[in-house]
CSV table of C-alpha atoms in Angstrom, one decimal:
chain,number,residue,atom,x,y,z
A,87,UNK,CA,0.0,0.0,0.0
A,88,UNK,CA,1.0,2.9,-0.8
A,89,UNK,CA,-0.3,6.6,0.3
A,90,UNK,CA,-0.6,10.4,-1.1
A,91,UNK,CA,-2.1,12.6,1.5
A,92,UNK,CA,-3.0,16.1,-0.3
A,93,UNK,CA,-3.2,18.2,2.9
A,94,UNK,CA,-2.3,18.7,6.3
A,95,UNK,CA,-1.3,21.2,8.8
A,96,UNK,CA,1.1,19.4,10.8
A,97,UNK,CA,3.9,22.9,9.6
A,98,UNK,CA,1.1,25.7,10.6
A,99,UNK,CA,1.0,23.6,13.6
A,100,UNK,CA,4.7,22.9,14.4
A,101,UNK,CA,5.2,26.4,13.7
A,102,UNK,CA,2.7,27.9,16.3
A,103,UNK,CA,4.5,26.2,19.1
A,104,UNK,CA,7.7,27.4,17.4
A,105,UNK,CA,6.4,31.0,18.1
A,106,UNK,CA,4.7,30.2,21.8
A,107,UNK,CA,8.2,29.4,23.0
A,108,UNK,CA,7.4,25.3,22.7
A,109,UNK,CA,9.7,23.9,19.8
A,110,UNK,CA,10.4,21.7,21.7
A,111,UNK,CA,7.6,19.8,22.7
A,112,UNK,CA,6.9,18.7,19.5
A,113,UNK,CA,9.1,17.8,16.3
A,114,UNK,CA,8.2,16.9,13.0
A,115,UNK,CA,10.2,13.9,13.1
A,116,UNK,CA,8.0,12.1,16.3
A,117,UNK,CA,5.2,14.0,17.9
A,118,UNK,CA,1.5,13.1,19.6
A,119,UNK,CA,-0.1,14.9,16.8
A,120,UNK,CA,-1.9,13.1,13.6
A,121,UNK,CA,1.3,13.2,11.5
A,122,UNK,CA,5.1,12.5,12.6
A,123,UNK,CA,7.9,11.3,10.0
A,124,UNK,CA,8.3,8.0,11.5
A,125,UNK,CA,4.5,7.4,10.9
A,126,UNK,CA,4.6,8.7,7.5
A,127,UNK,CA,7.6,6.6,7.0
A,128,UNK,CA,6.0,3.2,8.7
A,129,UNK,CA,2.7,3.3,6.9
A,130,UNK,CA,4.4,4.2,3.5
A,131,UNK,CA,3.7,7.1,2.5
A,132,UNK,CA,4.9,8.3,-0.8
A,133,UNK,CA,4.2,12.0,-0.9
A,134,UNK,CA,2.3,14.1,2.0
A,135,UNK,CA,1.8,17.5,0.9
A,136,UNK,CA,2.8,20.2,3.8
A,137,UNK,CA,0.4,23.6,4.0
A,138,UNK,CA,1.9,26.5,5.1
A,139,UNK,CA,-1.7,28.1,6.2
A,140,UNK,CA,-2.4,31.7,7.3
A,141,UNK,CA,-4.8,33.1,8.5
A,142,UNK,CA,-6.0,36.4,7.8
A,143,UNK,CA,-7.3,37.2,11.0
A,144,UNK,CA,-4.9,38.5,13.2
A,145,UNK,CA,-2.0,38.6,10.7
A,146,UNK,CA,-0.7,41.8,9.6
A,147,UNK,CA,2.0,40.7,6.7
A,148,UNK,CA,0.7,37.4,5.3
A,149,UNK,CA,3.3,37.3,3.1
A,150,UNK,CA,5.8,37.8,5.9
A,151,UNK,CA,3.9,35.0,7.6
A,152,UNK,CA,3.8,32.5,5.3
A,153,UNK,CA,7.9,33.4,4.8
A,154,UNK,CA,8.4,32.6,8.3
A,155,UNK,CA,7.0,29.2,8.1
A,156,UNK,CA,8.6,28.4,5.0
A,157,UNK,CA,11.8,29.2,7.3
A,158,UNK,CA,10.6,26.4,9.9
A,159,UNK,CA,9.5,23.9,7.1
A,160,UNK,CA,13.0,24.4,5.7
A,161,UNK,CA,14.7,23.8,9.1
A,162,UNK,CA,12.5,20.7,9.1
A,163,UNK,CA,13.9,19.8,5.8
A,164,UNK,CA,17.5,20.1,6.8
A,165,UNK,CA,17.0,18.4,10.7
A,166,UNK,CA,14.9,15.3,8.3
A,167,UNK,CA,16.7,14.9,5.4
A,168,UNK,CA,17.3,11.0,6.1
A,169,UNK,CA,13.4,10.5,5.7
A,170,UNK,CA,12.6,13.1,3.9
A,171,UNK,CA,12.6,15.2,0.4
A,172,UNK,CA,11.3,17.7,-1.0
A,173,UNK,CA,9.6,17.6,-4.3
A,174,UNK,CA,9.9,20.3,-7.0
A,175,UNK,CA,9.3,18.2,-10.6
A,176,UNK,CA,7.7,14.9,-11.1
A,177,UNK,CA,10.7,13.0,-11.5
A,178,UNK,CA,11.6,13.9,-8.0
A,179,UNK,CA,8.6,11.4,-6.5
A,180,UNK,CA,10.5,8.7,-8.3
A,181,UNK,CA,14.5,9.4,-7.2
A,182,UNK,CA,13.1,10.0,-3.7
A,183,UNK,CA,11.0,6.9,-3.9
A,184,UNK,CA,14.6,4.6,-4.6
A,185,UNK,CA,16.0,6.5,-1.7
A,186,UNK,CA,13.9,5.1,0.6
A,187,UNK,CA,12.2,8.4,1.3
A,188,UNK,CA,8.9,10.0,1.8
A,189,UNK,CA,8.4,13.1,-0.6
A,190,UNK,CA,7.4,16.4,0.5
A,191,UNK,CA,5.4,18.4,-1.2
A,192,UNK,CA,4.8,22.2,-0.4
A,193,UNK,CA,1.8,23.7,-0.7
A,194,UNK,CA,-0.5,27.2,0.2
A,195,UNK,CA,-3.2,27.6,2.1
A,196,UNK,CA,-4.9,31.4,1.7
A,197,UNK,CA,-4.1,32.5,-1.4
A,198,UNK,CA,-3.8,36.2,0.2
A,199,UNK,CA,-0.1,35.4,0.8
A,200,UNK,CA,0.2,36.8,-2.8
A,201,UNK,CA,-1.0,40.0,-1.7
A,202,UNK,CA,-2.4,40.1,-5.8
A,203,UNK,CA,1.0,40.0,-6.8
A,204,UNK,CA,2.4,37.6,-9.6
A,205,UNK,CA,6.5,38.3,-8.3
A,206,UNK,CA,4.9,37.0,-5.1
A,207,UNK,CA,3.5,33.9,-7.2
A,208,UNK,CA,6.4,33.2,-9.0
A,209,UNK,CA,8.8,33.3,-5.8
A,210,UNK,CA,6.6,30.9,-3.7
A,211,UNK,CA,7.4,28.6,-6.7
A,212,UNK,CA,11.0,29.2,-6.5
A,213,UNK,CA,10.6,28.4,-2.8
A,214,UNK,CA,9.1,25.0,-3.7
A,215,UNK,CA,5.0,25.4,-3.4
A,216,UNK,CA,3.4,23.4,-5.8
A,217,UNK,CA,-0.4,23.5,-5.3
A,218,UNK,CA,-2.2,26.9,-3.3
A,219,UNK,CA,-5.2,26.8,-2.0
A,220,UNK,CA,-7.0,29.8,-3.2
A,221,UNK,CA,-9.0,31.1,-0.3
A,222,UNK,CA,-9.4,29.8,3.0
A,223,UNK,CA,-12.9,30.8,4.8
A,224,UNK,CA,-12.2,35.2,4.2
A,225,UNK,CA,-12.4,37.0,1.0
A,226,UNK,CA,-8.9,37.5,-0.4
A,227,UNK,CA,-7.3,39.2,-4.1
A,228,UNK,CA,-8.1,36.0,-5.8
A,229,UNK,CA,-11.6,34.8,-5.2
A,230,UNK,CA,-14.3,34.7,-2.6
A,231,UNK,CA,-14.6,31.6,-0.2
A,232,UNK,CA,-18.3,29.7,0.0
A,233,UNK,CA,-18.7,31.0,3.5
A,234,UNK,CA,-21.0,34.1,4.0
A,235,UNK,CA,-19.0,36.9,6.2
A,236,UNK,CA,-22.6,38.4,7.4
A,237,UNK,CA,-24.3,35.1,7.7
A,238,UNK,CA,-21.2,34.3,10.1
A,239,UNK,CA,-21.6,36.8,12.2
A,240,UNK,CA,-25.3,35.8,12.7
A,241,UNK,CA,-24.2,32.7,13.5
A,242,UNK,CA,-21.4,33.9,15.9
A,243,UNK,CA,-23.7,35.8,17.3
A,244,UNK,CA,-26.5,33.0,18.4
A,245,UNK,CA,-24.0,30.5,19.3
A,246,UNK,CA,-22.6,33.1,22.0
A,247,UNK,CA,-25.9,33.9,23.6
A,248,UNK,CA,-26.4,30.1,23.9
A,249,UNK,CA,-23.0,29.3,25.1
A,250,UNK,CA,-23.4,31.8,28.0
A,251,UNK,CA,-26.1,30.0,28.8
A,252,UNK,CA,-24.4,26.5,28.6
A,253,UNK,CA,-21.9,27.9,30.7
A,254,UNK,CA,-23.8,29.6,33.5
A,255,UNK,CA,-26.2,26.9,33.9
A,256,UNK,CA,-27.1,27.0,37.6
A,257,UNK,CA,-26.0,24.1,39.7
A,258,UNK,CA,-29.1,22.4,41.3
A,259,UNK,CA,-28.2,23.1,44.6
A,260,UNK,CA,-28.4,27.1,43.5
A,261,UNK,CA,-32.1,26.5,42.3
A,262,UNK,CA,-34.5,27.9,44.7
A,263,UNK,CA,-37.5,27.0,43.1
A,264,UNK,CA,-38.6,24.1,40.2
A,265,UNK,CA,-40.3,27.0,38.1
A,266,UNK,CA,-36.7,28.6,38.3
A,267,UNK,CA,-34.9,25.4,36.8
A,268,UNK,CA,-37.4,24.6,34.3
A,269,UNK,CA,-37.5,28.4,32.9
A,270,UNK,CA,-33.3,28.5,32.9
A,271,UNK,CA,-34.3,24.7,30.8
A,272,UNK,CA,-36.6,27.0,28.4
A,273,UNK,CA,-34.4,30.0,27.7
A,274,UNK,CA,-31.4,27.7,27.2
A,275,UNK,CA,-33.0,25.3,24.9
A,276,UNK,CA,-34.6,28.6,23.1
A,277,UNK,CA,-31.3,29.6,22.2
A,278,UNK,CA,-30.0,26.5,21.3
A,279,UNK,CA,-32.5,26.4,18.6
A,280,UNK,CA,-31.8,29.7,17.3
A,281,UNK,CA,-27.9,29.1,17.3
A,282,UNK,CA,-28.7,25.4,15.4
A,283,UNK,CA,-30.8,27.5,12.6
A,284,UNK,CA,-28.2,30.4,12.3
A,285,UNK,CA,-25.0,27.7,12.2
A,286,UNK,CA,-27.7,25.7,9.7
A,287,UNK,CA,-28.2,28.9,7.5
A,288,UNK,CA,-24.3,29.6,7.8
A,289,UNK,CA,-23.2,26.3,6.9
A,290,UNK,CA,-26.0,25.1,4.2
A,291,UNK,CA,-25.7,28.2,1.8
A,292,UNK,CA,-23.0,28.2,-0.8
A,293,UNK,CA,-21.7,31.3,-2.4
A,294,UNK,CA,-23.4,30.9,-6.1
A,295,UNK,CA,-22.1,34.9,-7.6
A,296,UNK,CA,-19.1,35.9,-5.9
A,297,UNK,CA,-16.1,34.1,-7.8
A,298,UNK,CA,-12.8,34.9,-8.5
A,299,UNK,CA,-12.1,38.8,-9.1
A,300,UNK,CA,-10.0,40.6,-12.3
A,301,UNK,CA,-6.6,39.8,-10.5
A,302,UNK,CA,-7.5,36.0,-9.6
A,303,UNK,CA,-8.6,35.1,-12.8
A,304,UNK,CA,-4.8,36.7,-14.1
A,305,UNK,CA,-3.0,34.7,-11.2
A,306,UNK,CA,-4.7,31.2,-11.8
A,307,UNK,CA,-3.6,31.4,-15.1
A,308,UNK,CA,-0.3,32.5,-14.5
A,309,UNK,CA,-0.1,29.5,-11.4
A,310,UNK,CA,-1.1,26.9,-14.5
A,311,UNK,CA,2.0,28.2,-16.4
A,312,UNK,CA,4.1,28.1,-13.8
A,313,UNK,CA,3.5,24.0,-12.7
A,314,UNK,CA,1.0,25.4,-9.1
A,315,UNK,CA,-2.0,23.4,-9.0
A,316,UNK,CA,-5.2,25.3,-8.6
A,317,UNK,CA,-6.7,24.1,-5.3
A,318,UNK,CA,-10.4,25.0,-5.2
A,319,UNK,CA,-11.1,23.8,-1.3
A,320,UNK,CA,-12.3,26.4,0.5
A,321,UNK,CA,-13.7,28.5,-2.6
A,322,UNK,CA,-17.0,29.7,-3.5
A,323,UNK,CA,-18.9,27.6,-5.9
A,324,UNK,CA,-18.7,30.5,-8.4
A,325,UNK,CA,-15.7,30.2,-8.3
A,326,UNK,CA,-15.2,26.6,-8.3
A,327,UNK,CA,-16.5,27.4,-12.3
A,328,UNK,CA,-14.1,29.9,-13.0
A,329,UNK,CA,-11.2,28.1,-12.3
A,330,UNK,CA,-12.9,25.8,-14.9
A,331,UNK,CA,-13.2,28.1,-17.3
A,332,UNK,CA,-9.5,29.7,-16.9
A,333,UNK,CA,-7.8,26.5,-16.8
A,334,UNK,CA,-6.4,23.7,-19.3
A,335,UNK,CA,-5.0,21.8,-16.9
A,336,UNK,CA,-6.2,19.4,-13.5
A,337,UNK,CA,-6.6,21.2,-11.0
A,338,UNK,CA,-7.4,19.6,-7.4
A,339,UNK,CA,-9.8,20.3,-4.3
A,340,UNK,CA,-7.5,18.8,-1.8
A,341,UNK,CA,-9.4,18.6,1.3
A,342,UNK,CA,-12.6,18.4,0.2
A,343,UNK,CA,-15.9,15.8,0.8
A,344,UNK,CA,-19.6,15.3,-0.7
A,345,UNK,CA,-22.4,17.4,-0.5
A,346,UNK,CA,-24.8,15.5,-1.4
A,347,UNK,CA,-23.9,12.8,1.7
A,348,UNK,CA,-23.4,16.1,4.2
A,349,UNK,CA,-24.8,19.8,3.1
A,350,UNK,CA,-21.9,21.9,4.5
A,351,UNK,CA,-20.7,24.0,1.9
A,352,UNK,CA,-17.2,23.3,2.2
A,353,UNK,CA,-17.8,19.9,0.2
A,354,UNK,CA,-18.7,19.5,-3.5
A,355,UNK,CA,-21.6,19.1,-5.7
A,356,UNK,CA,-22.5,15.8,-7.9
A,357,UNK,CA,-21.9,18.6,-10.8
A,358,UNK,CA,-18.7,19.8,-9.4
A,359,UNK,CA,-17.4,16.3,-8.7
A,360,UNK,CA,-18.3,15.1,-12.6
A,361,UNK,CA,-16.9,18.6,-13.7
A,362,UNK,CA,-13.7,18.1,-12.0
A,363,UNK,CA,-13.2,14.5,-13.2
A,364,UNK,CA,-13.8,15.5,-17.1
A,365,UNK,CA,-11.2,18.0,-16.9
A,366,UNK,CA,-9.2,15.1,-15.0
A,367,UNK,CA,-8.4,16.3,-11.5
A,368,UNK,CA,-9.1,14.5,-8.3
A,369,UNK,CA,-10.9,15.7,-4.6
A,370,UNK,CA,-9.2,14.5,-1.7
A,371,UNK,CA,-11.3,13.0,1.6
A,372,UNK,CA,-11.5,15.2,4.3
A,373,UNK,CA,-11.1,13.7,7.8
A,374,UNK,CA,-12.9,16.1,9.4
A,375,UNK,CA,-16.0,14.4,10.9
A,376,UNK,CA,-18.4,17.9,10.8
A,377,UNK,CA,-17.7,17.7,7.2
A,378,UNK,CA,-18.9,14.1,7.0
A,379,UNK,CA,-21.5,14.0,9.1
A,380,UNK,CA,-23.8,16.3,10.4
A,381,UNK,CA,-24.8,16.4,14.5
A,382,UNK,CA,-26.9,18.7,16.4
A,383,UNK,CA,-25.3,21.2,18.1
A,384,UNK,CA,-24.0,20.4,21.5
A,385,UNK,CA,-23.7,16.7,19.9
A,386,UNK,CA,-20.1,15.1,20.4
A,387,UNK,CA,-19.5,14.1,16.8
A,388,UNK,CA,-15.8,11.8,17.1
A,389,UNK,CA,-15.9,10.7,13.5
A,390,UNK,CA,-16.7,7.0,11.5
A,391,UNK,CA,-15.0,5.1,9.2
A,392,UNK,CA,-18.4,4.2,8.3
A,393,UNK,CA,-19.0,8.2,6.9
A,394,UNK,CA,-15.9,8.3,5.2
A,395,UNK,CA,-16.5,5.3,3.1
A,396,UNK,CA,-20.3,6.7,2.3
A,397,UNK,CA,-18.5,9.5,0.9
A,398,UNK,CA,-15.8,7.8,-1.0
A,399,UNK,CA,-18.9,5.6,-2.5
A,400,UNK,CA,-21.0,8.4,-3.7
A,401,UNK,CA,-18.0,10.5,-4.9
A,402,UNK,CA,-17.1,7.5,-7.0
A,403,UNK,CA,-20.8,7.1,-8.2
A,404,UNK,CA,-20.8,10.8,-9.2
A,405,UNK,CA,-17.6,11.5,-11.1
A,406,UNK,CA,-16.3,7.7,-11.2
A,407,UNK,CA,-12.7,6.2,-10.1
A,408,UNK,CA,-10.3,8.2,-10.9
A,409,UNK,CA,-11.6,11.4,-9.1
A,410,UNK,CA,-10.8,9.9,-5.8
A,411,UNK,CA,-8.1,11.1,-3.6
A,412,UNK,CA,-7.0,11.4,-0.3
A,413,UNK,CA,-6.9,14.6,1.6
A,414,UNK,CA,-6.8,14.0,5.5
A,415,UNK,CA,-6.8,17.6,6.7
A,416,UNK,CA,-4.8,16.0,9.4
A,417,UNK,CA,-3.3,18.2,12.1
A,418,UNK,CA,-5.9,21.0,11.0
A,419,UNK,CA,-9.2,19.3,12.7
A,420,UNK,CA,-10.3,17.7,15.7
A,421,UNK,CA,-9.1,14.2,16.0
A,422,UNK,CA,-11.2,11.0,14.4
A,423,UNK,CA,-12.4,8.6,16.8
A,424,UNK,CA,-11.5,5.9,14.0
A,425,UNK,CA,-8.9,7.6,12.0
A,426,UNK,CA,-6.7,9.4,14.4
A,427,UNK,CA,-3.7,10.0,12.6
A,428,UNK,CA,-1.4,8.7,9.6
A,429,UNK,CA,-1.1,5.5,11.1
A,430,UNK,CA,-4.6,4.8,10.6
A,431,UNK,CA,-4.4,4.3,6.8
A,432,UNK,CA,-4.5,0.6,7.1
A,433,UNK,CA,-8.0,1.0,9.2
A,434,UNK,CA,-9.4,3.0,5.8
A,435,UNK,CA,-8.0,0.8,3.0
A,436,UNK,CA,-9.7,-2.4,5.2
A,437,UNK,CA,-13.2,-0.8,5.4
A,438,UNK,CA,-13.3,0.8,1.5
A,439,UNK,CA,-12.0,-2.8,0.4
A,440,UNK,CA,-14.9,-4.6,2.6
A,441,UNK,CA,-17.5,-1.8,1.1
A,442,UNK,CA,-17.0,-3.5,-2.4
A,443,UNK,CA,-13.5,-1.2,-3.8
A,444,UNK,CA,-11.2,-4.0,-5.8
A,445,UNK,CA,-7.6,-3.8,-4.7
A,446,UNK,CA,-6.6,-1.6,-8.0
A,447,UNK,CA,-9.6,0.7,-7.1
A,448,UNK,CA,-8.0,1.4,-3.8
A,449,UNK,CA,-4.6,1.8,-5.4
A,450,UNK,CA,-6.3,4.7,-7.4
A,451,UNK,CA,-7.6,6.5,-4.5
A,452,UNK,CA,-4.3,5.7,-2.1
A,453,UNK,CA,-1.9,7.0,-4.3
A,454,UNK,CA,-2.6,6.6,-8.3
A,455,UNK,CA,-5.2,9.2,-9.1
A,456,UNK,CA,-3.3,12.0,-7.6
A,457,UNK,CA,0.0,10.7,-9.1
A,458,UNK,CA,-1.4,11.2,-12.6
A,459,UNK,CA,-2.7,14.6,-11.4
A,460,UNK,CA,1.2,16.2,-10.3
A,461,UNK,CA,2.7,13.6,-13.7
A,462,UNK,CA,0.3,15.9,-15.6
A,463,UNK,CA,1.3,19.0,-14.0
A,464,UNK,CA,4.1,19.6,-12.2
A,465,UNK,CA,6.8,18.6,-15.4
């Protein structure tokens, strides 16, 4: 078995201890998170892609920002270089392979870091990034994400006045009366409701106008020259049919699940599944379990194997095969009950092969489908 992962945040992460003053509690090499070299390196891996993600909020410089981490991935690099490579061609996945290492691949997350600039483009390419995320969840220079800015702060809105109440809920003993307790029961389950159908209206309705602008139309097109993937994760459905329209290419949406099997806008349509398999690029399954299965709020939702593989079925049924990736989102989410971490791959390729997937099916989604995606792109 053999594995392509097209997204974590195991660097953002490293590198935020990095700043608190905790390097060293943590190391790429072996660590308590999801991803750690020696893991990679036992449940071979071929290629995990490495985000540098920044987010906008909070962050003066992003370019600055995403600099820095480049600093700390490169440090990694050096301290690794037994296990690990970097990859900056095709050909690379190969020589590394015969080495007897795992391939690292850099990639973007917030296309912002560009600051609209192609120079910027063209030296994150020189620093290695091969595939950039276009937005993350805030309107940037390139695009618009499918997450409404107002309808969040509705939503942010109702979920604090129901998490006060969660979290001043009277202990019994303070109750003087029944009527008291079962009017605190009321007003809390009152605003429970009207955080669930603000989160519902936040998370259920995609962005179907705002796309990429002028200047992200110009820098997608000038990514595709340069050998960056397009990654379309995170951005608005509008947008999701630009990128169509401006590219030749594959492009990729690298964390991404079904929204057909779980409405949250941050997963894909049937039509946008099928649309990204004609043009031959591949969606990678996202780990996260709020993406694969919806809960009520105040509902501890751990993750199933069991969701995943719903997923990877109907993902198959709507664009077929070869559109099937891998995309963990590992180190960027809450843990899964079932798949807590690289090591877990095993777990996954045992319950997609009971669910029906031959052994050369699961080759294509391990590894093979995104393979042909960086042979077609990266030269």
């Amino acid at each position: 078995m053999k594995i392509i992962d097209m997204h974590c945040d195991t660097i953002g992460s490293l590198f935020a201890l990095k700043e608190r003053g905790e390097a060293q509690a943590r190391s790429l090499r072996r660590n308590s998170g999801h991803i750690d070299l020696m893991r990679l390196r036992e449940s071979h891996y071929l290629i995990q892609n490495f985000a540098m993600f920044v987010p906008l909020s909070g962050c003066d410089d992003p370019w600055e920002r995403v600099c820095a981490m480049y600093r700390c991935y490169q440090e990694e690099l050096e301290r690794n270089q037994d296990i690990l490579a970097p990859v900056f061609c095709y050909r690379d996945i190969a020589q590394n392979e015969a080495a007897g290492k795992v391939s690292s691949l850099l990639t973007v997350e917030e296309g912002a870091v560009c600051r609209g600039e192609a120079e910027k483009l063209r030296e994150l390419y020189r620093m290695g990034v091969r595939m950039i995320t276009l937005t993350w969840n805030f309107d940037n220079e390139i695009g618009h994400p499918n997450f409404d800015n107002g309808l969040r702060e509705k939503m942010e809105t109702a979920m604090k006045a129901w998490k006060a109440l969660e979290e001043g809920t009277v202990q019994q003993e303070q109750l003087h009366t029944v009527q008291q307790e079962k009017l605190h029961r009321a007003e809390w389950e009152e605003a429970r409701l009207a955080a669930q159908a603000a989160y519902d209206v936040y998370m259920h309705t995609p962005n179907l106008t705002g796309g990429l602008t002028e200047k992200g139309i110009e820098l997608v097109a000038e990514m595709e020259n340069l050998g960056i993937i397009p990654d379309v994760s995170h951005l608005s459905d509008a947008g999701f049919y630009n990128v169509l329209e401006v590219t030749k290419k594959p492009f990729v949406a690298s964390h991404s699940d079904a929204r057909a099997v779980c409405p949250n806008v941050r997963n894909m349509t049937d039509d946008m599944i099928a649309k990204l398999s004609e043009r031959g690029g591949v969606m990678g399954l996202n780990f996260c379990a709020d993406f694969l299965e919806e809960k009520p709020l105040g509902e501890d939702n751990p993750g199933t194997i069991a969701a995943v593989v719903r997923h990877a079925k109907h993902i198959v049924n709507a664009g077929g095969i070869d559109v099937l990736g891998l995309g963990s989102d590992y180190d960027g989410i809450p843990t899964h009950r079932e798949l807590p971490g690289a090591q877990s791959m095993g777990r996954l390729w045992d319950a997609l092969r009971d669910a029906g997937f031959s052994e050369g099916e699961l080759d294509k989604i391990f590894y093979g489908n995104v393979l042909r995606v960086y042979r077609d792109t990266l030269g």
